[in-house]
Short mmCIF file of C-alpha atoms in Angstrom, two decimals:
data_model
loop_
_atom_site.label_atom_id
_atom_site.label_comp_id
_atom_site.label_asym_id
_atom_site.label_seq_id
_atom_site.Cartn_x
_atom_site.Cartn_y
_atom_site.Cartn_z
CA MET Q 1 -20.42 6.55 3.19
CA ARG Q 2 -19.13 5.87 -0.18
CA ALA Q 3 -21.82 8.38 -1.71
CA VAL Q 4 -20.78 11.27 0.84
CA ALA Q 5 -17.30 10.54 0.40
CA ASP Q 6 -17.51 10.54 -4.01
CA ARG Q 7 -19.90 14.00 -3.13
CA LEU Q 8 -16.74 15.54 -1.50
CA GLU Q 9 -14.53 14.70 -3.89
CA ARG Q 10 -16.30 16.14 -6.39
CA GLY Q 11 -16.90 19.51 -4.41
CA ALA Q 12 -20.51 18.79 -4.49
CA GLN Q 13 -20.91 18.69 -0.62
CA ASP Q 14 -19.10 21.04 1.78
CA GLY Q 15 -16.55 19.49 4.49
CA VAL Q 16 -16.68 20.90 7.91
CA PRO Q 17 -13.06 21.78 9.60
CA ILE Q 18 -13.00 19.29 12.98
CA ASP Q 19 -10.64 19.74 15.88
CA PRO Q 20 -8.94 16.16 16.12
CA ALA Q 21 -8.46 17.03 19.84
CA ARG Q 22 -12.13 16.24 20.11
CA LEU Q 23 -11.97 12.68 18.46
CA ALA Q 24 -11.47 9.33 19.89
CA ALA Q 25 -9.79 6.49 17.95
CA PRO Q 26 -11.37 5.46 14.76
CA LEU Q 27 -12.05 2.21 16.82
CA PRO Q 28 -12.49 2.96 20.48
CA ARG Q 29 -12.59 -0.70 21.04
CA THR Q 30 -12.28 -3.66 18.89
CA TYR Q 31 -12.24 -7.38 18.93
CA GLU Q 32 -8.76 -7.93 18.75
CA TRP Q 33 -5.35 -5.77 18.49
CA VAL Q 34 -2.57 -7.83 17.38
CA ASP Q 35 1.00 -6.32 16.85
CA GLY Q 36 3.54 -7.79 14.73
CA SER Q 37 7.42 -6.58 14.41
CA ALA Q 38 7.71 -6.71 10.73
CA PHE Q 39 10.98 -4.24 10.67
CA LEU Q 40 14.11 -6.13 11.06
CA ASN Q 41 16.08 -3.70 12.03
CA HIS Q 42 13.96 -2.88 14.97
CA VAL Q 43 14.14 -6.29 16.10
CA ILE Q 44 17.71 -6.82 16.26
CA LEU Q 45 18.13 -3.09 17.86
CA VAL Q 46 15.99 -3.73 20.79
CA ARG Q 47 17.03 -7.29 21.33
CA LYS Q 48 20.68 -6.06 21.39
CA ALA Q 49 19.50 -3.03 23.88
CA ARG Q 50 18.10 -5.66 26.36
CA GLY Q 51 21.00 -8.29 25.65
CA ALA Q 52 18.72 -10.90 23.84
CA GLU Q 53 19.88 -12.66 20.45
CA PRO Q 54 17.26 -12.30 17.66
CA PRO Q 55 15.68 -15.62 17.04
CA LYS Q 56 16.75 -17.83 14.59
CA THR Q 57 13.64 -17.60 12.61
CA LEU Q 58 13.78 -14.02 12.37
CA GLU Q 59 13.47 -14.03 8.56
CA THR Q 60 10.94 -16.42 7.84
CA ASP Q 61 8.58 -16.26 10.89
CA PRO Q 62 6.81 -12.91 12.01
CA LEU Q 63 7.09 -11.80 15.91
CA ILE Q 64 3.64 -11.11 16.89
CA TYR Q 65 1.58 -10.41 20.28
CA GLN Q 66 -1.80 -9.62 21.34
CA GLY Q 67 -2.65 -6.33 23.23
CA GLY Q 68 -5.34 -5.00 24.92
CA SER Q 69 -8.46 -4.10 22.48
CA GLY Q 70 -11.02 -2.41 24.95
CA ASP Q 71 -9.15 0.69 25.80
CA MET Q 72 -7.97 2.37 22.60
CA LEU Q 73 -6.71 6.02 23.30
CA GLY Q 74 -7.79 8.79 20.83
CA PRO Q 75 -4.94 10.73 19.00
CA CYS Q 76 -4.55 13.81 21.52
CA ASP Q 77 -5.46 11.59 25.03
CA PRO Q 78 -2.82 11.90 27.28
CA ILE Q 79 -0.28 9.25 28.46
CA GLU Q 80 -0.40 8.42 32.03
CA LEU Q 81 2.97 7.43 33.48
CA ARG Q 82 2.23 5.81 36.82
CA ASP Q 83 5.85 4.94 37.39
CA PRO Q 84 9.06 6.70 35.63
CA ALA Q 85 11.27 3.59 36.63
CA TRP Q 86 8.89 1.22 34.03
CA GLY Q 87 10.76 3.24 30.99
CA LEU Q 88 8.06 4.59 29.27
CA ASP Q 89 8.64 4.55 25.23
CA PHE Q 90 6.51 5.43 22.30
CA GLU Q 91 6.45 3.28 18.93
CA SER Q 92 5.43 4.94 15.84
CA GLU Q 93 3.61 2.21 13.27
CA VAL Q 94 1.47 1.88 10.59
CA CYS Q 95 -1.54 -0.52 11.26
CA VAL Q 96 -4.70 -1.96 9.21
CA VAL Q 97 -8.03 -2.80 9.89
CA LEU Q 98 -9.52 -6.18 8.74
CA GLY Q 99 -12.77 -7.34 7.51
CA ASP Q 100 -14.03 -11.03 8.59
CA THR Q 101 -10.85 -12.97 7.72
CA PRO Q 102 -11.23 -16.71 7.27
CA VAL Q 103 -8.72 -19.36 8.94
CA GLY Q 104 -6.05 -20.36 6.65
CA THR Q 105 -6.01 -16.95 4.82
CA LYS Q 106 -2.69 -16.90 2.54
CA ALA Q 107 -0.99 -14.18 1.83
CA SER Q 108 -1.87 -13.97 -1.89
CA LYS Q 109 -5.51 -13.26 -0.79
CA ALA Q 110 -4.77 -11.13 2.36
CA GLY Q 111 -5.30 -8.20 0.47
CA ASN Q 112 -9.16 -9.04 0.26
CA TYR Q 113 -9.66 -8.45 4.06
CA VAL Q 114 -7.69 -4.99 4.11
CA ARG Q 115 -10.56 -2.19 4.98
CA LEU Q 116 -8.66 0.77 6.45
CA LEU Q 117 -4.97 1.93 6.97
CA MET Q 118 -4.31 4.15 10.33
CA LEU Q 119 -1.42 4.94 12.32
CA ALA Q 120 -0.66 3.70 16.20
CA ASN Q 121 1.50 4.79 19.04
CA ASP Q 122 1.89 1.28 20.69
CA CYS Q 123 3.78 2.59 24.08
CA THR Q 124 5.87 0.08 25.37
CA LEU Q 125 7.05 0.25 29.40
CA ARG Q 126 10.54 -1.19 28.63
CA ASN Q 127 11.92 -2.13 31.88
CA LEU Q 128 9.07 -4.35 32.43
CA ILE Q 129 9.73 -6.38 29.42
CA PRO Q 130 12.85 -8.50 30.51
CA ASP Q 131 10.96 -10.06 33.58
CA GLU Q 132 7.69 -10.63 31.50
CA LEU Q 133 9.91 -12.37 28.68
CA ALA Q 134 11.74 -14.25 31.22
CA LYS Q 135 8.47 -15.92 31.97
CA SER Q 136 8.30 -17.32 28.50
CA PHE Q 137 4.66 -16.24 28.44
CA GLY Q 138 5.09 -12.73 26.33
CA PHE Q 139 3.92 -9.00 26.99
CA PHE Q 140 1.26 -7.83 29.29
CA GLN Q 141 2.12 -5.30 31.64
CA SER Q 142 4.77 -3.64 29.80
CA LYS Q 143 2.03 -3.01 27.26
CA PRO Q 144 -0.27 -0.34 28.00
CA ALA Q 145 -3.09 1.21 25.89
CA THR Q 146 -2.62 2.31 22.38
CA ALA Q 147 -3.14 5.15 20.50
CA PHE Q 148 -4.79 5.68 16.89
CA SER Q 149 -4.64 8.41 14.71
CA PRO Q 150 -7.73 10.71 14.03
CA PHE Q 151 -8.49 9.22 10.83
CA ALA Q 152 -8.30 5.72 8.83
CA ILE Q 153 -8.37 5.56 5.25
CA THR Q 154 -9.06 3.11 2.68
CA PRO Q 155 -6.33 1.82 0.63
CA ASP Q 156 -7.13 3.24 -2.60
CA GLU Q 157 -6.21 6.85 -0.86
CA LEU Q 158 -2.91 5.58 -0.99
CA ARG Q 159 -3.12 5.10 -4.80
CA GLY Q 160 0.30 3.35 -5.97
CA GLU Q 161 1.91 4.00 -2.69
CA TRP Q 162 -0.12 0.71 -1.41
CA ARG Q 163 1.42 -2.10 -3.03
CA ASP Q 164 2.17 -5.84 -1.95
CA GLY Q 165 0.67 -5.20 1.42
CA ARG Q 166 3.06 -2.20 2.00
CA ALA Q 167 2.26 1.41 2.47
CA TYR Q 168 5.03 3.42 0.71
CA ILE Q 169 5.11 6.40 2.97
CA ARG Q 170 7.18 8.15 5.39
CA VAL Q 171 6.42 8.21 9.33
CA ARG Q 172 7.34 11.02 10.91
CA SER Q 173 8.01 11.18 14.66
CA THR Q 174 8.46 14.58 16.36
CA TYR Q 175 9.72 14.46 20.17
CA ASN Q 176 9.24 17.31 22.12
CA GLY Q 177 9.17 19.52 19.03
CA THR Q 178 12.31 18.01 17.48
CA ILE Q 179 11.60 15.70 14.31
CA VAL Q 180 13.44 12.12 15.38
CA GLY Q 181 12.52 10.02 12.91
CA ASP Q 182 11.20 10.28 9.16
CA CYS Q 183 11.37 6.78 8.23
CA GLU Q 184 10.35 4.85 5.20
CA ALA Q 185 7.50 2.58 6.06
CA GLY Q 186 7.74 0.54 2.71
CA PRO Q 187 11.00 -0.75 1.60
CA GLU Q 188 12.03 -2.14 4.68
CA MET Q 189 9.10 -3.91 6.01
CA HIS Q 190 10.40 -7.77 5.74
CA PHE Q 191 7.33 -8.95 6.46
CA SER Q 192 4.21 -7.47 4.69
CA PHE Q 193 0.84 -6.88 5.89
CA PHE Q 194 -0.26 -10.00 3.78
CA ASP Q 195 2.53 -12.01 5.08
CA LEU Q 196 1.52 -11.04 9.05
CA ILE Q 197 -2.29 -12.15 7.98
CA GLN Q 198 -1.47 -15.44 6.87
CA HIS Q 199 0.82 -16.01 9.91
CA ILE Q 200 -1.87 -14.87 12.47
CA ALA Q 201 -4.67 -16.80 10.25
CA LYS Q 202 -2.86 -19.70 10.35
CA THR Q 203 -5.23 -21.46 12.79
CA ARG Q 204 -7.89 -19.10 13.89
CA ARG Q 205 -10.61 -16.52 11.83
CA PHE Q 206 -10.59 -13.02 12.51
CA ALA Q 207 -13.68 -10.69 13.12
CA ALA Q 208 -14.23 -7.45 11.28
CA GLY Q 209 -12.60 -4.63 13.07
CA THR Q 210 -9.63 -6.64 14.05
CA ILE Q 211 -6.63 -4.36 14.40
CA LEU Q 212 -3.11 -5.68 13.05
CA GLY Q 213 -0.18 -3.84 13.44
CA SER Q 214 3.21 -3.20 11.58
CA GLY Q 215 5.48 -3.25 14.51
CA THR Q 216 7.99 0.20 14.91
CA VAL Q 217 8.73 1.28 11.35
CA SER Q 218 12.31 1.31 11.07
CA ASN Q 219 15.19 1.76 8.87
CA ALA Q 220 18.85 0.57 8.81
CA ASP Q 221 19.94 4.08 7.49
CA ARG Q 222 20.98 6.19 10.67
CA ALA Q 223 19.80 9.48 8.76
CA ARG Q 224 16.13 8.61 8.58
CA GLY Q 225 16.04 8.69 12.58
CA ILE Q 226 14.18 6.52 15.05
CA SER Q 227 10.42 5.67 15.59
CA CYS Q 228 11.19 4.76 19.32
CA LEU Q 229 13.45 5.62 21.99
CA ALA Q 230 14.77 2.11 22.69
CA GLU Q 231 16.64 2.20 19.14
CA ARG Q 232 18.03 5.43 19.90
CA ARG Q 233 19.55 4.24 23.12
CA MET Q 234 21.00 1.04 21.57
CA ILE Q 235 22.82 3.12 18.96
CA GLU Q 236 24.02 5.23 21.54
CA ILE Q 237 25.16 2.03 23.37
CA ILE Q 238 27.29 0.76 20.05
CA GLU Q 239 28.62 4.36 19.55
CA GLY Q 240 29.28 5.35 23.19
CA GLY Q 241 29.13 2.24 25.52
CA LYS Q 242 25.81 3.48 27.34
CA PRO Q 243 22.59 5.03 26.69
CA VAL Q 244 22.25 8.76 27.28
CA THR Q 245 18.79 9.79 26.00
CA PRO Q 246 16.56 9.08 29.00
CA PHE Q 247 12.84 7.30 28.33
CA MET Q 248 9.90 9.59 28.69
CA ALA Q 249 8.79 11.75 31.19
CA VAL Q 250 5.82 13.63 32.63
CA GLY Q 251 5.38 17.01 30.33
CA ASP Q 252 7.18 14.90 27.35
CA ARG Q 253 5.48 15.37 23.96
CA ILE Q 254 4.91 12.77 21.07
CA ARG Q 255 3.69 13.48 17.83
CA ILE Q 256 3.11 11.01 15.18
CA GLU Q 257 2.14 11.86 11.53
CA ALA Q 258 2.37 10.12 7.84
CA VAL Q 259 2.92 11.67 4.76
CA ASP Q 260 2.64 10.61 1.06
CA SER Q 261 5.26 11.19 -1.59
CA ILE Q 262 4.11 14.78 -2.22
CA GLY Q 263 3.88 15.44 1.46
CA THR Q 264 0.23 15.18 1.81
CA SER Q 265 -0.64 14.26 5.87
CA LEU Q 266 -2.69 11.04 5.31
CA PHE Q 267 -4.21 10.29 8.53
CA GLY Q 268 -3.76 13.47 10.50
CA ALA Q 269 -1.25 13.50 13.68
CA ILE Q 270 -1.18 11.30 16.90
CA ASP Q 271 -0.06 13.84 19.34
CA GLN Q 272 0.18 13.16 22.83
CA GLN Q 273 1.95 14.32 26.18
CA VAL Q 274 3.21 12.39 29.25
CA VAL Q 275 1.31 13.18 32.48
CA ALA Q 276 1.09 12.19 35.82
CA PRO Q 277 -2.22 9.70 36.66
#
């Protein structure tokens, strides 16, 4: 694969155009899909939205949940909405794919185990969350299948924009044809991917192919927009006393893409439409 990549880079081999709609997720199934919440602005806003206080360890201990790993959606697969009352939301994220990662891995060594980067749409059913968390046993029904970008890339492709376990790129979310978010993924990622790896590897090892998510990319500057509807709804509550923006409905479309400092699309786009079952 490296030899083919080198020939393509030198122009010694022709590339063939491909329709992303034909592609499955880069890993259509995996041993584990683990998602963090590394952007504190997001944690604070969505906790406020459901009337919950941020944890006391907000700045020192990452939030992590483990999602389904047997059914990963391709970049253009539809999102089935089985009940509008469940409150469907998109979440635009960056994620990494790990190699075999030993138990006890420290952040200082975690870069040795990052193999690939890609994007995720970690859909959430917001209205199912409160009852699930009231059981003190985490997300389950509130997390349907996650979609991933058409392409995953090696960290060296980001050159200087991959630093200290963070991707200094912009994640752009386009909802029903309107850009609603153009968020910086690097500067406000409180816990780096290296920090997240150290956290999850405290008591167990991880097999090659494990996917680890950053959580929703979120910036404190409201001019950068949002990467999920829950944040917009919380801002509406703060500013006007009640949410105005509805959650996703059948027919809605979300497009998620990431660009580098010169505007190059890095992973292709996740482009999904909400459909009835």
